[in-house]
Amino acid sequence: MTRQRDIDVPEPFDLAATLESGQVFRWRRVDSGWYVGTVGQQPVMLRQVEEGLSYRCEGGAEEAVRRALHDFLRLEDDLRAIYREVGDDPRVAEAIGRYPGLRLLRQEPWECLVSFVCSSVSNIPRISRTLEAVTRRYGKPMDLAGHTLYAFPAPEELARVGEGELRGLGLGFRARYVDAIAPAQATGIVDLAALRRASYEEAKAQLMSLPGVGEKVADCVLVFSLDKLEGFPVDRWIRRCLKEWYFQGGTISDAALLSWAQARWGWYAGYVQQYLFHDRRLAGAGTPKT
DNA sequence: GGTGCACCTGTTAC
DNA sequence: AGTAACAGGTGCA
C-alpha cells in the first residue's frame, strides 16, 4: 500500500533543478510534477508543493524514508548562507539567480561511482539510458504506485556480469572500467563508506587508484556522495567558462584551475561548480572543444 | 609535468 | 545520404 506524506524543506528549494542538473541519472519525471527514483534501496516518489515536499513510499517505510530524504537532499545545507559566501562573484551570482534552490545531493557512493565512470566522453541522455539498461538487467525490480523501478545492482552482482555483456548494454569502452571496479568493491579493496570519514586528499587518492577514475570523476564522487564539498570537478564546460571568465581565455591546466577554484571558494567549491555547470549547460553557450 | 592519441557509440551538424 | 565532429575523461606512450 502506497502512503503519502509531507516534509518540511528549507528555502530556497527547487526539486526539478536538483534532480535534473546532471548529478543523478535515474530519477524520472512521471505525472503532475511527481518524480520517481530510489533513496537508499527504497522506491520513492517526490513532488514539490507550496508548503514543501510531498513524498510517496511503501506503507510502513514512512519514517525511514523521511530520514533518508533528509540525508539525500542534504537538507542541513543552508543555501542562503552559501549564497552569501559565494554570491559576491558576479558569474556565480548570475547562476544562483537563475536556479535558486538547486541543491547538491548526497548519493549512494557505489551508484555514484559507477555513474560517473560511465559519464566520460558521454552525455546526460546517454548516461541515463545505459545506467537504466544496467539496472533493468541486473537490479532487483520494485513497484511503487504502478511505476516499476530497479535497485542499483551491488558490486558483487556487477562483478559477475563480465565486460562483454556490459558493452552490450551500451557502456562502450567504459565497460572495462566497471568490470574492473566491481570486483575491487566486492572484495573491499576500496571501502567507499569509510572514505566519507577520510580527508579529501586521502579519499581522492583511493578513488583515483581505480581504473577509469581520474581527477574529474573522483571529484564528482567526492562532492556528490562522500561529503567532500571542496571537490571541484573540472569538465569541458567548467574548463571553458573558467578560462573565459577569469583567465581571459588563456592557457591554464586543469590542475591549476582546480587549485584556483578551491582557493577561491573553499568548502563551497562543489556548490559553485554545480551552479556553473548547470547554468552553462542549459545556456548552451557554445560547444566546448578542449 | 606536458602532449598526443586511442577508446565505444549515439546525436547532431554540415 | 554519407561523413565528421562532438560528448560531465582516462590511460598510456
Short mmCIF file of C-alpha atoms (C1' of nucleotides) in Angstrom, two decimals:
data_model
loop_
_atom_site.label_atom_id
_atom_site.label_comp_id
_atom_site.label_asym_id
_atom_site.label_seq_id
_atom_site.Cartn_x
_atom_site.Cartn_y
_atom_site.Cartn_z
CA MET A 1 0.00 0.00 0.00
CA THR A 2 1.46 3.32 -1.06
CA ARG A 3 1.43 6.11 1.51
CA GLN A 4 1.92 9.83 1.04
CA ARG A 5 3.44 12.28 3.50
CA ASP A 6 4.77 15.83 3.52
CA ILE A 7 8.14 17.02 4.67
CA ASP A 8 9.38 20.49 5.51
CA VAL A 9 12.22 21.72 3.38
CA PRO A 10 14.37 24.81 3.83
CA GLU A 11 14.05 27.71 1.43
CA PRO A 12 15.07 28.03 -1.26
CA PHE A 13 14.33 24.61 -2.66
CA ASP A 14 13.99 23.54 -6.30
CA LEU A 15 13.37 19.83 -6.75
CA ALA A 16 13.34 19.87 -10.55
CA ALA A 17 16.63 21.77 -10.88
CA THR A 18 18.19 19.49 -8.29
CA LEU A 19 17.16 16.22 -9.92
CA GLU A 20 17.79 17.43 -13.46
CA SER A 21 21.18 19.09 -13.04
CA GLY A 22 23.23 16.06 -14.04
CA GLN A 23 24.08 14.82 -10.54
CA VAL A 24 21.76 11.81 -10.72
CA PHE A 25 20.75 9.94 -13.83
CA ARG A 26 17.95 7.59 -12.88
CA TRP A 27 15.29 9.89 -11.47
CA ARG A 28 12.49 10.43 -13.92
CA ARG A 29 9.55 12.74 -14.07
CA VAL A 30 6.26 10.91 -14.32
CA ASP A 31 2.99 12.79 -13.99
CA SER A 32 1.81 16.07 -12.49
CA GLY A 33 5.14 17.07 -11.02
CA TRP A 34 6.00 13.73 -9.48
CA TYR A 35 9.47 12.24 -9.80
CA VAL A 36 10.26 8.59 -9.15
CA GLY A 37 13.59 7.18 -8.06
CA THR A 38 15.28 5.35 -5.26
CA VAL A 39 16.62 6.66 -1.97
CA GLY A 40 18.80 4.07 -0.36
CA GLN A 41 17.17 0.89 -1.56
CA GLN A 42 13.67 2.32 -1.24
CA PRO A 43 11.48 3.31 -4.17
CA VAL A 44 10.25 6.83 -3.59
CA MET A 45 8.18 9.46 -5.37
CA LEU A 46 8.74 13.18 -4.79
CA ARG A 47 6.77 16.26 -5.68
CA GLN A 48 7.40 19.84 -4.73
CA VAL A 49 4.35 21.59 -3.35
CA GLU A 50 3.85 25.08 -1.99
CA GLU A 51 4.15 24.01 1.61
CA GLY A 52 7.26 21.93 0.98
CA LEU A 53 7.77 18.47 -0.39
CA SER A 54 5.42 15.53 -0.70
CA TYR A 55 6.74 12.01 -0.84
CA ARG A 56 5.22 8.63 -1.52
CA CYS A 57 6.64 5.32 -0.42
CA GLU A 58 5.55 1.87 0.63
CA GLY A 59 3.41 1.88 3.76
CA GLY A 60 5.48 1.22 6.86
CA ALA A 61 8.59 2.87 5.46
CA GLU A 62 7.43 6.45 6.00
CA GLU A 63 9.76 7.32 8.86
CA ALA A 64 12.80 5.58 7.40
CA VAL A 65 12.21 7.32 4.08
CA ARG A 66 11.79 10.67 5.78
CA ARG A 67 15.18 10.29 7.41
CA ALA A 68 16.73 9.01 4.20
CA LEU A 69 15.34 12.01 2.33
CA HIS A 70 16.83 14.41 4.82
CA ASP A 71 20.17 12.80 4.09
CA PHE A 72 19.77 12.50 0.33
CA LEU A 73 18.58 16.06 -0.16
CA ARG A 74 21.23 17.48 2.16
CA LEU A 75 18.52 19.43 3.95
CA GLU A 76 21.11 20.53 6.50
CA ASP A 77 22.82 22.72 3.90
CA ASP A 78 21.91 26.36 4.39
CA LEU A 79 21.75 27.65 0.83
CA ARG A 80 21.21 31.25 1.86
CA ALA A 81 24.40 31.15 3.90
CA ILE A 82 26.24 29.56 0.97
CA TYR A 83 24.92 32.23 -1.40
CA ARG A 84 26.18 34.92 0.96
CA GLU A 85 29.63 33.36 0.88
CA VAL A 86 29.99 32.97 -2.88
CA GLY A 87 27.48 35.46 -4.25
CA ASP A 88 29.98 38.32 -4.40
CA ASP A 89 31.21 36.76 -7.65
CA PRO A 90 29.00 38.14 -10.43
CA ARG A 91 29.19 34.97 -12.56
CA VAL A 92 28.25 32.79 -9.65
CA ALA A 93 25.53 35.18 -8.52
CA GLU A 94 24.05 35.07 -12.01
CA ALA A 95 23.83 31.27 -11.98
CA ILE A 96 22.37 31.27 -8.47
CA GLY A 97 19.83 33.84 -9.59
CA ARG A 98 18.66 31.58 -12.40
CA TYR A 99 18.33 28.40 -10.33
CA PRO A 100 17.78 29.33 -6.72
CA GLY A 101 17.17 26.19 -4.69
CA LEU A 102 19.38 23.89 -6.72
CA ARG A 103 20.93 21.63 -4.10
CA LEU A 104 23.76 19.18 -4.08
CA LEU A 105 22.63 15.65 -3.30
CA ARG A 106 24.18 13.04 -1.05
CA GLN A 107 24.06 9.92 -3.17
CA GLU A 108 24.79 6.28 -2.60
CA PRO A 109 28.58 6.15 -3.24
CA TRP A 110 28.57 2.93 -5.27
CA GLU A 111 25.95 4.02 -7.75
CA CYS A 112 27.57 7.45 -7.92
CA LEU A 113 30.96 5.94 -8.70
CA VAL A 114 29.65 3.74 -11.49
CA SER A 115 27.56 6.59 -12.86
CA PHE A 116 30.48 8.94 -13.26
CA VAL A 117 32.84 6.28 -14.57
CA CYS A 118 30.16 5.84 -17.24
CA SER A 119 29.95 9.58 -17.83
CA SER A 120 33.29 10.09 -19.51
CA VAL A 121 33.06 11.49 -23.04
CA SER A 122 29.35 10.88 -22.94
CA ASN A 123 26.27 12.98 -22.40
CA ILE A 124 23.47 13.01 -19.88
CA PRO A 125 20.79 11.31 -22.01
CA ARG A 126 23.13 8.50 -22.92
CA ILE A 127 24.41 8.09 -19.35
CA SER A 128 20.82 7.81 -18.16
CA ARG A 129 19.98 5.28 -20.85
CA THR A 130 22.91 2.99 -20.18
CA LEU A 131 22.53 3.10 -16.40
CA GLU A 132 18.85 2.37 -16.83
CA ALA A 133 19.74 -0.61 -19.04
CA VAL A 134 22.16 -1.93 -16.43
CA THR A 135 19.63 -1.68 -13.61
CA ARG A 136 16.82 -3.20 -15.66
CA ARG A 137 19.01 -6.14 -16.45
CA TYR A 138 20.71 -6.74 -13.10
CA GLY A 139 18.82 -4.74 -10.47
CA LYS A 140 16.01 -6.00 -8.31
CA PRO A 141 12.68 -4.74 -9.69
CA MET A 142 10.41 -2.85 -7.32
CA ASP A 143 6.98 -1.36 -7.72
CA LEU A 144 5.59 1.88 -6.36
CA ALA A 145 2.16 3.17 -7.27
CA GLY A 146 2.24 1.39 -10.61
CA HIS A 147 5.77 2.50 -11.51
CA THR A 148 8.50 -0.07 -11.90
CA LEU A 149 11.95 0.90 -10.79
CA TYR A 150 15.12 -1.01 -10.08
CA ALA A 151 17.60 -1.16 -7.25
CA PHE A 152 21.14 -0.39 -8.35
CA PRO A 153 22.98 -3.74 -8.51
CA ALA A 154 25.52 -4.34 -5.75
CA PRO A 155 29.25 -4.64 -6.53
CA GLU A 156 29.10 -8.45 -6.20
CA GLU A 157 26.28 -8.58 -8.70
CA LEU A 158 28.05 -6.42 -11.28
CA ALA A 159 31.26 -8.34 -10.66
CA ARG A 160 29.62 -11.45 -12.06
CA VAL A 161 28.44 -9.81 -15.27
CA GLY A 162 31.53 -9.57 -17.45
CA GLU A 163 32.87 -6.86 -19.73
CA GLY A 164 31.31 -8.18 -22.91
CA GLU A 165 27.81 -8.07 -21.59
CA LEU A 166 28.32 -4.57 -20.19
CA ARG A 167 29.45 -3.45 -23.61
CA GLY A 168 26.29 -4.94 -24.99
CA LEU A 169 24.30 -2.63 -22.75
CA GLY A 170 25.95 0.41 -24.32
CA LEU A 171 28.79 1.21 -21.94
CA GLY A 172 31.38 1.13 -24.69
CA PHE A 173 34.99 1.39 -23.52
CA ARG A 174 33.74 2.18 -20.01
CA ALA A 175 32.66 -1.44 -19.64
CA ARG A 176 36.25 -2.45 -18.95
CA TYR A 177 36.45 0.02 -16.06
CA VAL A 178 33.20 -1.10 -14.45
CA ASP A 179 34.23 -4.70 -14.92
CA ALA A 180 37.44 -3.97 -13.00
CA ILE A 181 35.93 -1.75 -10.32
CA ALA A 182 33.06 -4.05 -9.35
CA PRO A 183 35.25 -6.89 -8.02
CA ALA A 184 37.50 -4.34 -6.29
CA GLN A 185 34.45 -3.11 -4.40
CA ALA A 186 33.05 -6.55 -3.80
CA THR A 187 36.29 -7.67 -2.17
CA GLY A 188 36.68 -4.49 -0.18
CA ILE A 189 39.89 -3.25 -1.79
CA VAL A 190 38.37 0.18 -1.54
CA ASP A 191 35.81 0.87 1.19
CA LEU A 192 33.62 3.65 -0.13
CA ALA A 193 31.72 4.08 3.12
CA ALA A 194 34.97 4.60 5.02
CA LEU A 195 36.04 7.32 2.56
CA ARG A 196 33.31 9.57 3.98
CA ARG A 197 35.38 9.83 7.12
CA ALA A 198 38.72 10.22 5.33
CA SER A 199 40.20 13.54 4.27
CA TYR A 200 39.53 14.93 0.80
CA GLU A 201 43.09 14.14 -0.31
CA GLU A 202 43.11 10.63 1.08
CA ALA A 203 39.68 9.74 -0.31
CA LYS A 204 40.60 11.18 -3.70
CA ALA A 205 43.83 9.21 -3.88
CA GLN A 206 41.98 6.00 -3.13
CA LEU A 207 39.32 6.68 -5.73
CA MET A 208 41.94 7.52 -8.34
CA SER A 209 43.63 4.18 -7.77
CA LEU A 210 40.63 2.65 -9.55
CA PRO A 211 40.74 2.26 -13.33
CA GLY A 212 38.57 4.78 -15.13
CA VAL A 213 38.69 7.20 -12.22
CA GLY A 214 40.78 10.31 -12.82
CA GLU A 215 40.66 13.74 -11.23
CA LYS A 216 37.32 14.72 -12.64
CA VAL A 217 35.38 11.55 -11.88
CA ALA A 218 36.94 11.36 -8.42
CA ASP A 219 35.80 14.90 -7.62
CA CYS A 220 32.27 14.09 -8.79
CA VAL A 221 32.10 11.09 -6.47
CA LEU A 222 33.61 13.12 -3.63
CA VAL A 223 31.17 16.01 -3.97
CA PHE A 224 28.04 14.07 -4.85
CA SER A 225 28.38 11.17 -2.45
CA LEU A 226 31.24 11.47 0.03
CA ASP A 227 30.62 14.85 1.68
CA LYS A 228 33.78 16.45 0.28
CA LEU A 229 32.21 19.67 -0.92
CA GLU A 230 35.62 21.21 -1.51
CA GLY A 231 35.84 18.99 -4.57
CA PHE A 232 35.55 20.80 -7.89
CA PRO A 233 35.08 18.60 -10.96
CA VAL A 234 36.76 20.27 -13.94
CA ASP A 235 34.98 19.12 -17.09
CA ARG A 236 34.78 20.62 -20.56
CA TRP A 237 32.10 23.12 -19.59
CA ILE A 238 33.75 24.28 -16.41
CA ARG A 239 37.16 24.46 -18.05
CA ARG A 240 35.77 26.64 -20.77
CA CYS A 241 33.80 29.04 -18.65
CA LEU A 242 36.56 29.48 -16.09
CA LYS A 243 39.14 30.23 -18.77
CA GLU A 244 36.82 32.63 -20.48
CA TRP A 245 35.63 34.49 -17.40
CA TYR A 246 38.65 34.55 -15.14
CA PHE A 247 41.71 33.99 -17.33
CA GLN A 248 40.91 35.99 -20.47
CA GLY A 249 40.74 32.79 -22.48
CA GLY A 250 44.37 31.98 -21.72
CA THR A 251 46.03 28.62 -21.34
CA ILE A 252 45.85 27.03 -17.90
CA SER A 253 45.96 23.43 -16.81
CA ASP A 254 43.08 21.61 -15.18
CA ALA A 255 45.17 21.15 -12.05
CA ALA A 256 45.72 24.91 -11.84
CA LEU A 257 42.02 25.58 -12.38
CA LEU A 258 41.20 23.16 -9.59
CA SER A 259 43.59 24.78 -7.11
CA TRP A 260 42.42 28.20 -8.09
CA ALA A 261 38.77 27.30 -7.56
CA GLN A 262 39.46 25.64 -4.22
CA ALA A 263 41.50 28.60 -3.01
CA ARG A 264 38.70 30.93 -4.04
CA TRP A 265 35.65 29.01 -2.87
CA GLY A 266 36.93 26.51 -0.34
CA TRP A 267 34.26 24.19 1.02
CA TYR A 268 31.72 25.84 -1.29
CA ALA A 269 33.61 24.88 -4.44
CA GLY A 270 31.35 21.88 -5.05
CA TYR A 271 28.24 24.05 -4.91
CA VAL A 272 29.77 26.67 -7.19
CA GLN A 273 30.75 24.04 -9.72
CA GLN A 274 27.23 22.63 -9.80
CA TYR A 275 25.65 26.02 -10.39
CA LEU A 276 28.14 26.97 -13.08
CA PHE A 277 27.83 23.60 -14.78
CA HIS A 278 24.03 23.58 -14.78
CA ASP A 279 23.81 27.15 -15.93
CA ARG A 280 26.38 26.75 -18.67
CA ARG A 281 24.89 23.52 -19.92
CA LEU A 282 21.35 24.88 -20.15
CA ALA A 283 22.51 28.15 -21.60
CA GLY A 284 24.08 26.10 -24.39
CA ALA A 285 26.67 28.82 -24.67
CA GLY A 286 28.70 27.35 -27.47
CA THR A 287 30.23 23.92 -27.60
CA PRO A 288 33.49 23.49 -25.72
CA LYS A 289 36.16 21.71 -27.69
CA THR A 290 39.00 21.23 -25.23
"C1'" DG B 1 54.92 17.60 -15.91
"C1'" DG B 2 53.20 18.24 -20.55
"C1'" DT B 3 51.47 16.48 -25.21
"C1'" DG B 4 49.08 13.47 -28.33
"C1'" DC B 5 46.26 9.78 -29.26
"C1'" DA B 6 43.00 5.76 -28.89
"C1'" DC B 7 38.93 4.35 -26.90
"C1'" DC B 8 32.65 2.83 -27.81
"C1'" DT B 9 28.72 4.68 -29.74
"C1'" DG B 10 24.62 7.69 -30.33
"C1'" DT B 11 23.49 12.50 -31.95
"C1'" DT B 12 24.00 16.39 -34.38
"C1'" DA B 13 26.00 19.38 -37.91
"C1'" DC B 14 27.29 20.17 -42.48
"C1'" DA C 1 22.58 10.15 -47.74
"C1'" DG C 2 27.35 9.99 -46.20
"C1'" DT C 3 30.75 11.83 -43.05
"C1'" DA C 4 32.81 14.31 -39.50
"C1'" DA C 5 32.65 16.35 -35.09
"C1'" DC C 6 31.35 16.00 -30.53
"C1'" DA C 7 30.07 14.17 -25.93
"C1'" DG C 8 30.27 15.75 -17.45
"C1'" DG C 9 37.70 11.72 -19.39
"C1'" DT C 10 41.20 8.38 -18.69
"C1'" DG C 11 45.35 5.77 -19.54
"C1'" DC C 12 49.40 5.33 -21.78
"C1'" DA C 13 53.35 6.15 -24.71
#
